[in-house]
């Protein structure tokens, strides 16, 4: 047994023993990857990354593994591969890698898992924006653990999720992949996902570090004109939380350039911030082709080899999805163009993960990797159902909901009878199967029409498409109007169909010009409203759409953020009242489609418009908002002190009561306001929340422990500080409904906050 195969030795001893045996070419081999795309599916590369067809000329298999291999890319996720066939291919490929390596080093296998394992027949959970709507980290953690269990069972070691980008522009196509517009919500839910996935033995990967969501005009793969404060106070905190609190083991760089510097070439971000400041010890993997982009897109490298040197120096350890620019690294070391210490640094990190995964243990056998697995088990579906139910947001209700009796329902609109609209861009049915004519969905996904038909007497539901999601075809509006006129209630189901690069209305590369409902859907809504039949507007989407034109005339509005394979049943149960809605908006719903409305984290000049501008940026329904079929009341706000030292903490307590006649859950939200500061601050910012289930008449006491670090911000000197003076802590049920508040004086001298600050607000919930 070789020293690196001995599990009784420390991880460091094993890594250093193996590293000392490797040649520069073998070290470089550990930093490369290969994507086993079947020849008949060679167009798949063009479907998963911008400009990727320009990089199809990656190394062939034999060359990729000549000196060893770091990663195997998407063994299950490139085409409709069954578990049985995927296992056979994985064992064959790993066998080749081990046989070719002088030291028998296997590859790490990674897959996508943004809405669940992106594989044929795997459960499609709600999209990440729906996780945000749950305001329930423990539920997200449970879901991630289930996803990880499935992946680990079939031999996968790493998942490319979660996305910790904070929404800055609702027009960005990848809003659906985020947890929302607030860094604390994104950070807590993303950290929970990391913990769940890694508890299952699968490495989580933070995406996309950093700035991707702050691109100009919400355009995919565009420059991010960020100031330092926005970067430090809005975009970096979720990543820091997942590193420090979640112990994440991998990070993926952003495609963006920030103030002219591509993140993939940034020593400051990938090494100084991530490792030196935060103590990250895992691997940085490149977003697909982002190393080559340094040459072909950003033009900061003269050729592919120079791009590889830049990326490695900055801190990218593994080039994905295939070896390209990193193919020259060993030759550059031999020729003296690259310091071998940089090669050692990256190879050491990759080998450490392989040791920790057990890939280098004596007796590891490629033919024993993975086992047959039902990837859409009954337990998975039950969990997907719970997440979907907790994510649905009731934003308006004049009393028409829940539906009672056996009403005649006209279900009109393109999301009412198309189950693909329930699923995100990176779900396997939308990501891969949509390219195969007649391939179906690979799993059972009942539409809302299916579920309504099963719940009501025959003939009580009439379904009419009305209009497609995007195509300019209004020929079905007349039939939709006729159906609505003959009904007791019209459920108008509008929204998105996720896709890639213009083949959908939401998803990667599907950015929006404005926030009008896509295609002719707005015309359909107007036509049905004109019938006078009460309208329940159901929006199934990956981003918020402006509803100000319609809201006052709708009897109810329900927002479902791509609720996954169980979405049809979850929506039905909310409409009928079997489920009391508890989702809250992780992103605001705009009033009007233009004017580029921003998020709620805005200083005064970005929020108020009286006498300043004819455009009012404030939303129709604010961040954190949501209704219930019961009623709640907040009372008895109390702070343990009205003074807090610049390095101290206080408790803030409030009682939440269910004053209605049925059980429900309220999300109690704690906001910070800083009335006077040395730089402009958001008018309010979420610093704590708790989802509290309550029986009718029940009250519970919620206590938030607020450390002074939670009030810190980037000051005039670009240092993070706690500033003495008054702050206001307010408690409410949305960012705009904060009825209880207390002023707290921060005392002492201005304090510079070092690394390792308090990132969370602990919560106690008492009877």
XYZ file of C-alpha atoms in Angstrom:
767
model
C 0.000 0.000 0.000
C 1.302 3.415 -0.975
C 1.327 6.193 1.653
C -1.400 8.137 -0.157
C -3.655 5.061 -0.047
C -3.460 4.684 3.729
C -6.614 6.018 5.470
C -4.781 5.895 8.808
C -2.499 8.743 7.718
C -3.633 12.359 7.827
C -5.114 13.885 4.709
C -2.174 16.274 4.460
C 0.376 13.461 4.692
C -1.384 11.503 1.971
C -1.685 14.492 -0.352
C 1.936 15.550 0.050
C 3.176 12.011 -0.464
C 1.311 11.711 -3.759
C 2.105 15.227 -4.942
C 5.814 14.557 -4.495
C 5.533 11.638 -6.926
C 3.845 13.571 -9.740
C 5.543 15.146 -12.732
C 4.452 18.629 -13.896
C 2.344 16.995 -16.613
C 0.682 14.707 -14.072
C -0.037 17.649 -11.788
C -1.567 19.538 -14.695
C -3.662 16.473 -15.551
C -5.391 16.816 -12.183
C -6.533 20.302 -13.194
C -8.233 19.212 -16.413
C -11.598 17.701 -17.264
C -13.488 15.845 -19.969
C -17.107 15.926 -21.067
C -18.271 12.601 -22.526
C -20.850 14.014 -24.936
C -22.176 11.294 -27.258
C -21.296 12.022 -30.914
C -24.965 12.246 -31.858
C -25.435 14.904 -29.162
C -22.457 17.071 -30.024
C -24.663 20.154 -30.240
C -25.282 20.005 -26.499
C -22.230 22.175 -25.862
C -23.978 25.064 -27.544
C -26.868 24.718 -25.106
C -25.085 25.183 -21.805
C -22.794 28.179 -22.046
C -22.484 31.374 -24.032
C -20.358 31.057 -27.163
C -19.642 27.425 -26.298
C -19.821 26.215 -29.874
C -16.601 28.155 -30.398
C -14.846 25.788 -28.017
C -16.025 22.413 -29.296
C -12.475 21.486 -30.241
C -11.502 20.234 -26.789
C -8.992 17.472 -26.250
C -10.094 13.988 -27.284
C -10.491 11.358 -24.576
C -7.100 9.740 -25.011
C -5.289 13.066 -24.807
C -7.411 14.278 -21.888
C -6.407 11.333 -19.701
C -2.827 10.937 -20.915
C -1.423 12.302 -17.650
C -4.454 11.806 -15.408
C -7.733 13.658 -15.088
C -9.257 15.992 -12.533
C -12.972 15.910 -13.367
C -15.510 13.987 -15.420
C -18.176 16.409 -16.613
C -21.879 15.518 -16.578
C -21.787 11.802 -17.225
C -25.566 11.708 -16.690
C -26.479 15.235 -17.713
C -25.501 15.559 -21.371
C -28.199 13.362 -22.896
C -31.103 11.037 -22.047
C -29.026 8.390 -20.284
C -30.691 5.854 -18.008
C -29.155 5.118 -14.625
C -28.108 1.690 -15.877
C -26.394 3.049 -18.970
C -24.921 5.973 -17.055
C -23.387 3.633 -14.493
C -21.892 1.487 -17.232
C -20.366 4.510 -18.929
C -19.092 5.942 -15.652
C -17.390 2.703 -14.682
C -15.798 2.416 -18.114
C -14.518 5.983 -18.090
C -13.206 5.777 -14.539
C -11.539 2.488 -15.406
C -9.748 4.188 -18.279
C -8.651 7.088 -16.088
C -7.268 4.826 -13.377
C -5.538 2.532 -15.858
C -3.876 5.455 -17.625
C -2.694 7.122 -14.412
C 0.670 5.898 -13.127
C -0.699 6.170 -9.598
C -4.262 5.014 -10.237
C -5.950 8.355 -9.506
C -9.679 8.451 -10.391
C -11.566 11.561 -11.509
C -14.121 13.585 -9.564
C -17.544 13.280 -11.210
C -19.664 16.431 -11.233
C -23.237 17.154 -12.316
C -25.716 20.029 -12.292
C -28.317 20.137 -9.520
C -30.007 23.540 -9.611
C -33.550 22.109 -9.512
C -32.565 18.653 -8.389
C -30.186 16.217 -10.073
C -30.161 17.134 -13.781
C -30.539 13.573 -15.033
C -33.126 11.523 -16.872
C -35.952 10.471 -14.575
C -34.741 12.486 -11.585
C -37.077 14.480 -9.371
C -37.547 18.077 -10.502
C -37.859 20.202 -7.382
C -39.019 23.817 -7.433
C -36.542 26.338 -8.825
C -34.324 28.268 -6.432
C -36.502 31.367 -6.582
C -39.210 29.164 -5.069
C -36.832 28.131 -2.271
C -36.565 31.831 -1.553
C -40.342 32.083 -1.307
C -40.446 29.380 1.378
C -38.310 31.430 3.805
C -37.502 28.005 5.278
C -33.794 27.072 5.463
C -34.408 23.712 7.135
C -36.738 22.630 4.333
C -34.132 23.652 1.757
C -31.487 21.719 3.676
C -33.697 18.617 3.715
C -34.294 18.936 -0.034
C -30.575 19.339 -0.760
C -29.760 16.281 1.325
C -32.231 14.236 -0.723
C -30.702 15.527 -3.959
C -27.246 14.648 -2.687
C -28.314 11.159 -1.647
C -29.488 10.437 -5.195
C -26.326 11.824 -6.753
C -23.987 9.979 -4.418
C -25.858 6.723 -5.002
C -25.002 6.763 -8.708
C -21.343 7.710 -8.267
C -21.459 11.522 -8.433
C -19.070 13.452 -6.174
C -19.818 17.111 -6.823
C -22.897 19.194 -7.594
C -22.774 22.554 -9.351
C -25.173 24.351 -7.023
C -26.337 26.516 -5.251
C -26.483 29.868 -7.014
C -25.725 32.648 -4.531
C -26.104 35.582 -6.893
C -28.340 38.312 -5.472
C -30.926 39.698 -7.902
C -30.151 43.275 -8.907
C -32.235 43.512 -12.095
C -35.441 41.521 -12.574
C -34.905 41.425 -16.341
C -31.915 39.076 -15.938
C -32.796 35.638 -17.269
C -31.262 33.725 -14.384
C -33.450 35.296 -11.699
C -35.160 31.882 -11.477
C -31.898 30.298 -10.329
C -31.440 32.738 -7.441
C -33.085 32.763 -4.018
C -34.114 36.388 -4.395
C -33.087 40.008 -4.031
C -31.902 40.075 -0.423
C -28.371 38.943 0.521
C -29.398 37.636 3.941
C -32.200 35.509 2.526
C -29.955 34.259 -0.287
C -27.120 33.556 2.144
C -29.129 31.647 4.730
C -30.983 29.514 2.189
C -27.852 28.929 0.089
C -25.886 27.912 3.171
C -28.649 25.480 4.137
C -28.463 23.954 0.655
C -24.679 23.584 0.966
C -25.035 21.860 4.320
C -27.672 19.452 3.048
C -25.813 18.470 -0.108
C -22.507 17.982 1.712
C -24.183 15.978 4.498
C -24.993 13.501 1.721
C -21.304 13.314 0.812
C -21.527 15.475 -2.325
C -19.389 18.591 -2.725
C -21.461 21.749 -3.168
C -20.304 24.468 -5.575
C -21.166 28.125 -5.115
C -22.201 29.930 -8.294
C -21.277 32.459 -9.639
C -18.518 34.170 -7.692
C -19.153 37.106 -8.088
C -21.095 39.940 -9.793
C -22.857 37.873 -12.461
C -26.321 39.105 -11.450
C -25.318 42.776 -11.541
C -24.671 42.953 -15.271
C -25.601 45.989 -17.322
C -29.299 45.997 -18.310
C -29.786 42.527 -16.809
C -28.070 41.004 -19.823
C -26.435 37.604 -19.594
C -22.649 37.500 -19.792
C -22.333 41.282 -19.655
C -19.976 43.571 -17.754
C -20.845 44.359 -14.140
C -20.238 48.052 -13.381
C -20.002 47.584 -9.627
C -18.796 49.940 -6.955
C -16.909 48.515 -4.042
C -19.730 49.035 -1.543
C -22.286 47.217 -3.649
C -19.827 44.379 -4.058
C -18.946 44.165 -0.362
C -22.370 44.823 1.162
C -24.790 43.306 -1.354
C -23.089 40.607 -3.419
C -20.277 39.070 -1.370
C -22.116 38.348 1.930
C -24.020 35.224 0.744
C -20.795 33.671 -0.522
C -18.986 34.540 2.693
C -21.773 32.969 4.741
C -21.651 29.739 2.738
C -17.863 29.592 3.148
C -17.702 30.441 6.839
C -20.982 28.986 8.109
C -21.597 26.263 5.540
C -18.066 24.991 4.993
C -18.601 24.806 1.248
C -15.927 22.825 -0.582
C -16.021 24.370 -4.051
C -16.647 27.708 -5.745
C -17.243 28.523 -9.417
C -16.126 31.840 -10.886
C -18.401 34.318 -12.635
C -18.188 35.052 -16.358
C -18.419 38.764 -15.605
C -15.794 41.433 -15.618
C -16.063 43.917 -12.750
C -14.825 47.394 -13.532
C -12.795 45.944 -16.395
C -11.248 42.970 -14.568
C -12.600 39.519 -15.470
C -13.331 37.550 -12.330
C -11.595 34.528 -13.890
C -8.325 36.489 -13.854
C -8.804 38.260 -10.509
C -6.229 37.455 -7.839
C -8.059 39.912 -5.585
C -11.354 38.000 -5.684
C -10.294 34.377 -6.157
C -7.364 34.431 -3.756
C -7.305 37.522 -1.531
C -11.032 37.659 -0.738
C -11.964 34.010 -0.992
C -8.940 32.404 0.625
C -6.898 34.992 2.515
C -9.846 36.861 4.001
C -12.444 34.120 4.384
C -10.259 31.048 4.843
C -11.728 29.012 1.987
C -9.750 25.774 1.522
C -11.638 23.974 -1.249
C -11.310 24.093 -5.022
C -12.234 26.857 -7.436
C -13.640 25.425 -10.658
C -14.127 27.486 -13.784
C -17.542 28.183 -15.164
C -17.728 26.347 -18.452
C -15.192 27.762 -20.911
C -14.578 30.836 -18.773
C -10.810 30.296 -18.886
C -10.855 30.388 -22.670
C -13.140 33.417 -22.491
C -10.186 35.372 -21.103
C -8.728 35.153 -24.588
C -11.763 35.098 -26.864
C -14.292 37.259 -25.009
C -12.480 39.500 -22.546
C -9.321 39.959 -24.632
C -7.004 40.048 -21.627
C -4.944 37.104 -22.891
C -3.172 36.826 -26.230
C -3.789 33.103 -26.639
C -5.193 30.046 -24.887
C -1.963 29.301 -23.045
C -1.789 32.841 -21.677
C -5.425 32.529 -20.566
C -4.538 29.366 -18.682
C -1.637 31.045 -16.902
C -3.818 34.013 -15.929
C -6.595 31.810 -14.533
C -4.278 29.519 -12.586
C -2.428 32.482 -11.104
C -5.701 34.099 -10.084
C -6.808 30.938 -8.294
C -8.881 28.754 -10.639
C -7.857 25.196 -9.818
C -9.833 23.150 -12.358
C -10.786 24.030 -15.923
C -14.300 22.931 -16.899
C -15.973 21.397 -18.831
C -12.991 20.078 -20.802
C -9.261 20.631 -20.848
C -8.353 23.443 -23.206
C -6.274 26.362 -21.935
C -4.845 24.253 -19.087
C -3.358 21.784 -21.556
C -0.280 24.038 -21.806
C 0.385 24.517 -18.102
C 2.992 21.798 -17.695
C 4.894 22.907 -20.800
C 4.830 26.455 -19.427
C 6.367 25.226 -16.176
C 9.076 23.293 -17.988
C 9.820 26.344 -20.175
C 9.986 28.670 -17.178
C 6.910 30.704 -18.123
C 4.970 29.558 -15.033
C 6.062 28.973 -11.453
C 5.591 25.303 -10.554
C 4.419 26.379 -7.113
C 1.173 27.570 -8.723
C 0.710 24.178 -10.330
C 1.410 22.498 -6.986
C -1.046 24.778 -5.217
C -3.957 23.807 -7.445
C -3.053 20.106 -7.697
C -2.763 19.919 -3.920
C -6.324 21.218 -3.538
C -7.735 18.732 -6.057
C -5.866 15.802 -4.510
C -7.083 16.774 -1.058
C -10.671 16.473 -2.235
C -9.980 13.130 -3.845
C -8.493 11.861 -0.587
C -11.466 13.179 1.395
C -13.891 11.539 -1.025
C -12.161 8.181 -0.541
C -11.041 7.980 -4.171
C -7.442 7.246 -3.195
C -8.146 4.605 -0.567
C -6.551 1.214 -1.160
C -8.990 -1.074 -2.923
C -11.032 1.651 -4.613
C -12.624 -0.063 -7.610
C -14.027 1.753 -10.629
C -16.354 -1.161 -11.327
C -17.936 -0.873 -7.884
C -18.914 2.779 -8.249
C -22.593 3.624 -7.929
C -25.685 1.451 -7.868
C -29.084 1.361 -9.468
C -31.393 3.986 -8.029
C -34.929 5.248 -8.405
C -34.219 8.946 -8.907
C -37.873 9.967 -8.540
C -38.942 8.024 -5.476
C -42.175 8.508 -3.572
C -40.212 10.176 -0.768
C -38.647 12.591 -3.250
C -42.017 13.494 -4.688
C -43.481 14.068 -1.236
C -40.603 16.407 -0.444
C -40.959 18.211 -3.783
C -44.645 18.649 -2.968
C -43.876 20.218 0.425
C -41.390 22.665 -1.050
C -43.866 23.621 -3.773
C -46.702 24.124 -1.302
C -44.607 26.315 0.989
C -43.384 28.417 -1.924
C -46.688 29.539 -3.430
C -47.481 33.164 -2.631
C -51.003 34.574 -2.364
C -50.580 38.263 -3.147
C -54.209 39.383 -3.512
C -57.528 37.931 -2.407
C -60.916 39.637 -2.229
C -62.400 36.521 -0.609
C -62.828 34.406 -3.728
C -60.117 32.049 -2.500
C -60.170 29.394 -1.352
C -62.577 28.104 -3.977
C -65.551 26.354 -2.427
C -68.155 23.914 -3.658
C -68.015 22.778 -7.258
C -67.575 25.964 -9.286
C -67.479 26.054 -13.056
C -63.906 27.029 -13.833
C -62.448 28.369 -17.046
C -58.742 27.592 -16.966
C -57.207 29.767 -19.634
C -53.646 30.705 -20.447
C -50.480 28.934 -21.533
C -49.193 27.768 -18.134
C -52.452 26.050 -17.200
C -51.949 22.918 -19.258
C -48.183 22.765 -19.925
C -46.262 21.053 -17.131
C -42.935 22.221 -18.575
C -43.776 25.689 -17.288
C -43.474 24.374 -13.727
C -39.800 23.531 -14.190
C -36.644 25.617 -14.294
C -34.077 26.068 -17.025
C -31.711 23.484 -15.506
C -34.370 20.823 -14.997
C -33.597 17.836 -17.202
C -36.871 18.037 -19.178
C -36.198 21.663 -20.165
C -32.416 21.565 -20.266
C -31.946 18.397 -22.310
C -35.152 16.598 -23.321
C -36.627 19.677 -24.962
C -34.061 19.165 -27.747
C -35.349 15.653 -28.490
C -38.616 15.617 -30.388
C -41.129 13.298 -28.791
C -38.887 12.501 -25.812
C -41.471 13.585 -23.260
C -40.519 14.655 -19.755
C -38.983 11.483 -18.362
C -41.106 11.818 -15.205
C -44.767 12.233 -14.359
C -45.626 15.942 -14.145
C -49.387 16.557 -13.933
C -50.505 19.943 -15.241
C -52.874 22.191 -13.351
C -55.556 21.214 -15.883
C -54.986 17.548 -15.004
C -55.286 18.261 -11.300
C -58.411 20.415 -11.600
C -60.071 17.778 -13.776
C -59.371 15.124 -11.156
C -60.745 17.266 -8.329
C -63.992 18.556 -9.870
C -66.971 16.871 -11.557
C -66.684 16.186 -15.266
C -67.549 19.255 -17.271
C -66.797 21.732 -14.488
C -63.427 22.678 -15.963
C -63.020 24.080 -19.456
C -59.454 24.629 -20.623
C -58.437 27.106 -23.322
C -54.879 28.054 -24.255
C -55.750 31.595 -25.250
C -52.257 32.503 -26.449
C -48.864 30.794 -26.515
C -46.249 31.981 -24.061
C -44.176 33.912 -26.551
C -45.367 33.441 -30.122
C -47.576 36.295 -31.478
C -50.662 34.140 -32.065
C -53.963 35.573 -30.802
C -56.246 33.092 -32.572
C -57.167 31.384 -29.305
C -58.289 34.470 -27.397
C -61.884 34.234 -28.647
C -62.284 30.686 -27.299
C -60.718 31.700 -23.979
C -63.153 34.606 -23.658
C -66.104 32.344 -24.437
C -64.986 29.868 -21.790
C -64.606 32.646 -19.222
C -68.087 34.077 -19.930
C -69.684 30.708 -19.184
C -67.738 30.123 -15.951
C -68.188 31.059 -12.310
C -64.497 31.920 -12.069
C -61.692 32.244 -14.583
C -58.230 31.087 -13.578
C -55.922 32.906 -15.967
C -52.581 31.073 -15.914
C -49.750 33.095 -17.440
C -45.992 33.296 -17.095
C -42.820 31.662 -18.384
C -41.418 28.646 -20.139
C -37.791 28.144 -19.155
C -35.167 27.530 -21.790
C -31.633 28.358 -22.837
C -30.378 31.261 -24.914
C -33.613 32.579 -26.342
C -35.518 29.291 -26.503
C -37.602 30.328 -23.534
C -38.718 33.388 -21.615
C -36.720 32.619 -18.473
C -33.391 30.959 -17.890
C -29.786 31.362 -18.954
C -29.593 33.800 -21.839
C -33.352 34.492 -21.780
C -33.213 38.090 -20.622
C -36.190 40.448 -20.859
C -36.487 43.836 -22.534
C -38.960 44.910 -19.865
C -41.234 43.344 -17.273
C -44.401 43.038 -19.331
C -45.939 39.576 -19.460
C -44.237 37.732 -22.358
C -45.816 37.658 -25.791
C -49.538 38.381 -25.998
C -50.351 37.180 -22.489
C -51.188 40.684 -21.322
C -53.766 40.951 -24.101
C -55.288 37.658 -22.952
C -55.569 38.895 -19.358
C -57.301 42.072 -20.520
C -59.747 40.135 -22.701
C -60.785 37.815 -19.866
C -61.068 40.669 -17.372
C -63.440 42.395 -19.791
C -65.932 39.508 -19.510
C -66.780 40.485 -15.939
C -66.209 36.938 -14.683
C -64.142 36.983 -11.465
C -60.499 36.395 -12.355
C -57.867 34.543 -10.338
C -54.619 35.575 -11.982
C -52.068 32.774 -11.607
C -48.501 33.722 -12.529
C -46.152 30.755 -12.983
C -42.801 32.351 -13.646
C -39.088 32.555 -12.952
C -39.022 36.317 -12.564
C -41.600 38.870 -11.372
C -43.754 40.569 -13.978
C -45.417 43.959 -13.711
C -49.050 43.465 -12.726
C -50.142 47.034 -12.027
C -52.312 47.145 -15.146
C -54.447 44.242 -13.936
C -54.238 43.945 -10.160
C -57.153 46.178 -9.186
C -59.522 44.252 -11.468
C -58.458 40.760 -10.381
C -60.335 38.974 -7.625
C -57.140 37.213 -6.567
C -53.505 36.914 -7.636
C -51.342 33.865 -6.962
C -47.602 33.810 -7.685
C -46.020 30.381 -8.202
C -42.286 30.480 -8.850
C -41.630 27.421 -11.069
C -42.929 24.951 -8.480
C -41.472 21.770 -9.988
C -42.974 18.409 -10.843
C -45.525 18.565 -8.016
C -46.511 22.119 -8.906
C -49.919 21.280 -10.398
C -51.134 19.596 -7.252
C -49.607 22.241 -5.000
C -51.370 25.058 -6.874
C -54.668 23.165 -6.798
C -54.421 22.633 -3.041
C -53.757 26.326 -2.475
C -56.673 27.356 -4.715
C -59.067 25.006 -2.927
C -57.771 25.769 0.558
C -56.454 22.317 1.369
C -53.139 24.118 1.812
C -52.987 27.475 3.560
C -50.453 29.511 1.549
C -47.345 30.529 3.483
C -44.985 31.639 0.722
C -43.583 35.171 0.818
C -42.100 37.192 -2.031
C -38.310 36.772 -2.286
C -38.436 39.441 -5.000
C -40.912 42.265 -5.319
C -43.664 42.321 -7.965
C -43.328 45.558 -9.956
C -46.171 47.956 -10.630
C -45.119 49.017 -14.126
C -42.929 47.242 -16.678
C -40.459 50.017 -17.493
C -38.270 52.435 -15.660
C -36.029 49.580 -14.608
C -37.438 49.182 -11.115
C -34.738 48.226 -8.651
C -34.843 45.974 -5.635
C -36.029 47.022 -2.197
C -32.446 47.529 -0.968
C -32.415 51.132 -2.050
C -31.217 54.430 -0.564
C -33.721 57.300 -0.501
C -32.905 58.682 -3.950
C -33.646 55.279 -5.511
C -36.965 54.834 -3.705
C -38.874 58.080 -3.480
C -40.022 59.958 -6.550
C -42.395 62.669 -5.334
C -41.354 65.850 -7.115
C -38.179 64.169 -8.402
C -39.267 62.037 -11.326
C -42.418 61.029 -13.152
C -41.374 57.382 -12.687
C -42.182 55.712 -9.380
C -39.834 52.742 -8.831
C -41.715 51.351 -5.845
C -43.304 47.911 -6.312
C -46.898 46.815 -6.458
C -46.239 44.055 -3.913
C -43.054 44.380 -1.829
C -40.287 41.989 -0.861
C -41.384 39.683 1.945
C -45.112 40.112 1.253
C -47.694 37.331 1.194
C -51.228 36.636 2.368
C -52.831 33.714 4.175
C -56.285 32.209 4.660
C -55.977 33.097 8.321
C -54.894 36.332 10.019
C -51.881 37.199 12.148
C -50.941 39.938 14.553
C -47.576 41.132 15.862
C -47.401 42.673 19.327
C -45.288 43.407 22.381
C -42.018 44.371 20.705
C -39.301 44.534 23.317
C -35.556 45.131 23.170
C -33.347 43.845 25.961
C -31.689 47.263 25.891
C -31.995 50.489 23.950
C -28.203 50.781 23.896
C -25.651 48.474 22.344
C -21.859 48.754 22.401
C -20.099 48.790 19.033
C -19.026 45.212 19.822
C -22.092 44.159 21.787
C -25.463 42.550 21.121
C -29.093 42.844 22.155
C -32.198 40.693 21.983
C -35.297 41.884 20.164
C -38.488 39.974 20.967
C -41.982 40.056 19.491
C -45.152 38.021 19.907
C -46.831 36.628 16.801
C -50.424 35.438 17.120
C -52.785 33.575 14.821
C -55.998 35.575 15.155
C -57.894 33.594 12.556
C -59.801 30.339 12.511
C -57.356 27.971 10.822
C -53.742 26.899 11.188
C -51.119 28.789 9.236
C -47.537 30.047 9.185
C -46.349 33.629 9.352
C -42.879 34.849 8.397
C -41.765 37.311 11.068
C -39.210 39.670 9.532
C -36.654 41.893 11.283
C -35.332 44.942 9.410
C -32.513 47.373 10.104
C -32.632 51.076 9.235
C -29.735 53.482 9.725
C -31.224 57.002 9.680
C -27.907 58.888 9.520
C -24.656 57.345 8.328
C -21.413 58.472 6.696
C -22.478 56.891 3.388
C -25.943 56.350 1.929
C -27.583 53.220 3.291
C -30.626 51.188 2.248
C -33.782 52.575 3.823
C -34.340 49.135 5.312
C -32.573 45.774 5.107
C -33.601 42.325 6.276
C -31.336 41.076 9.067
C -33.424 38.218 10.456
C -36.553 36.157 9.822
C -38.456 33.225 11.244
C -41.240 31.145 9.733
C -43.586 30.387 12.620
C -46.396 27.772 12.395
C -49.415 28.615 14.547
C -52.703 26.951 15.381
C -55.840 29.132 15.579
C -55.601 31.366 18.634
C -52.003 30.361 19.325
C -49.268 32.883 20.127
C -45.521 32.397 20.204
C -42.637 34.619 21.241
C -39.857 35.148 18.694
C -36.495 36.491 19.847
C -33.766 37.750 17.520
C -30.230 38.158 18.863
C -28.669 41.089 17.030
C -24.917 41.538 17.215
C -23.445 44.941 16.403
C -21.659 43.310 13.453
C -25.074 42.938 11.813
C -25.234 46.748 11.555
C -21.822 47.044 9.870
C -21.242 48.456 6.413
C -18.460 49.612 4.119
C -17.606 53.148 5.152
C -15.943 56.105 3.472
C -12.479 54.557 3.737
C -13.719 51.279 2.201
C -13.323 49.517 5.532
C -16.153 47.606 7.169
C -17.211 49.521 10.251
C -19.740 49.631 13.052
C -20.667 53.283 13.408
C -21.974 54.738 16.682
C -25.344 56.442 16.563
C -29.012 55.501 16.367
C -30.376 52.589 14.398
C -33.984 51.476 14.062
C -34.963 47.819 14.341
C -38.437 47.169 12.958
C -40.498 44.001 12.849
C -43.177 43.232 10.315
C -44.532 40.892 7.679
C -42.918 42.511 4.631
C -40.340 45.151 3.829
C -43.159 47.727 3.661
C -45.329 46.487 6.541
C -43.194 46.966 9.646
C -45.629 48.157 12.332
C -43.366 47.689 15.356
C -40.050 49.486 15.802
C -37.492 50.340 18.454
C -34.616 52.809 18.301
C -31.306 51.521 19.605
C -28.247 53.668 20.241
C -24.897 52.155 19.293
C -22.370 53.474 21.779
C -18.594 53.761 21.810
C -16.042 54.654 19.163
C -16.279 53.671 15.512
C -15.031 50.093 15.207
C -13.324 48.554 12.209
C -14.767 45.067 11.804
C -12.161 42.455 11.073
C -12.598 39.200 9.246
C -14.806 36.603 10.882
C -17.658 38.937 11.763
C -21.054 37.709 12.940
C -23.006 36.941 9.762
C -26.309 35.640 11.108
C -29.071 36.611 13.518
C -29.869 33.661 15.799
C -33.551 33.043 16.551
C -35.422 31.519 19.480
C -39.085 30.602 19.146
C -40.873 29.955 22.418
C -44.438 28.880 23.240
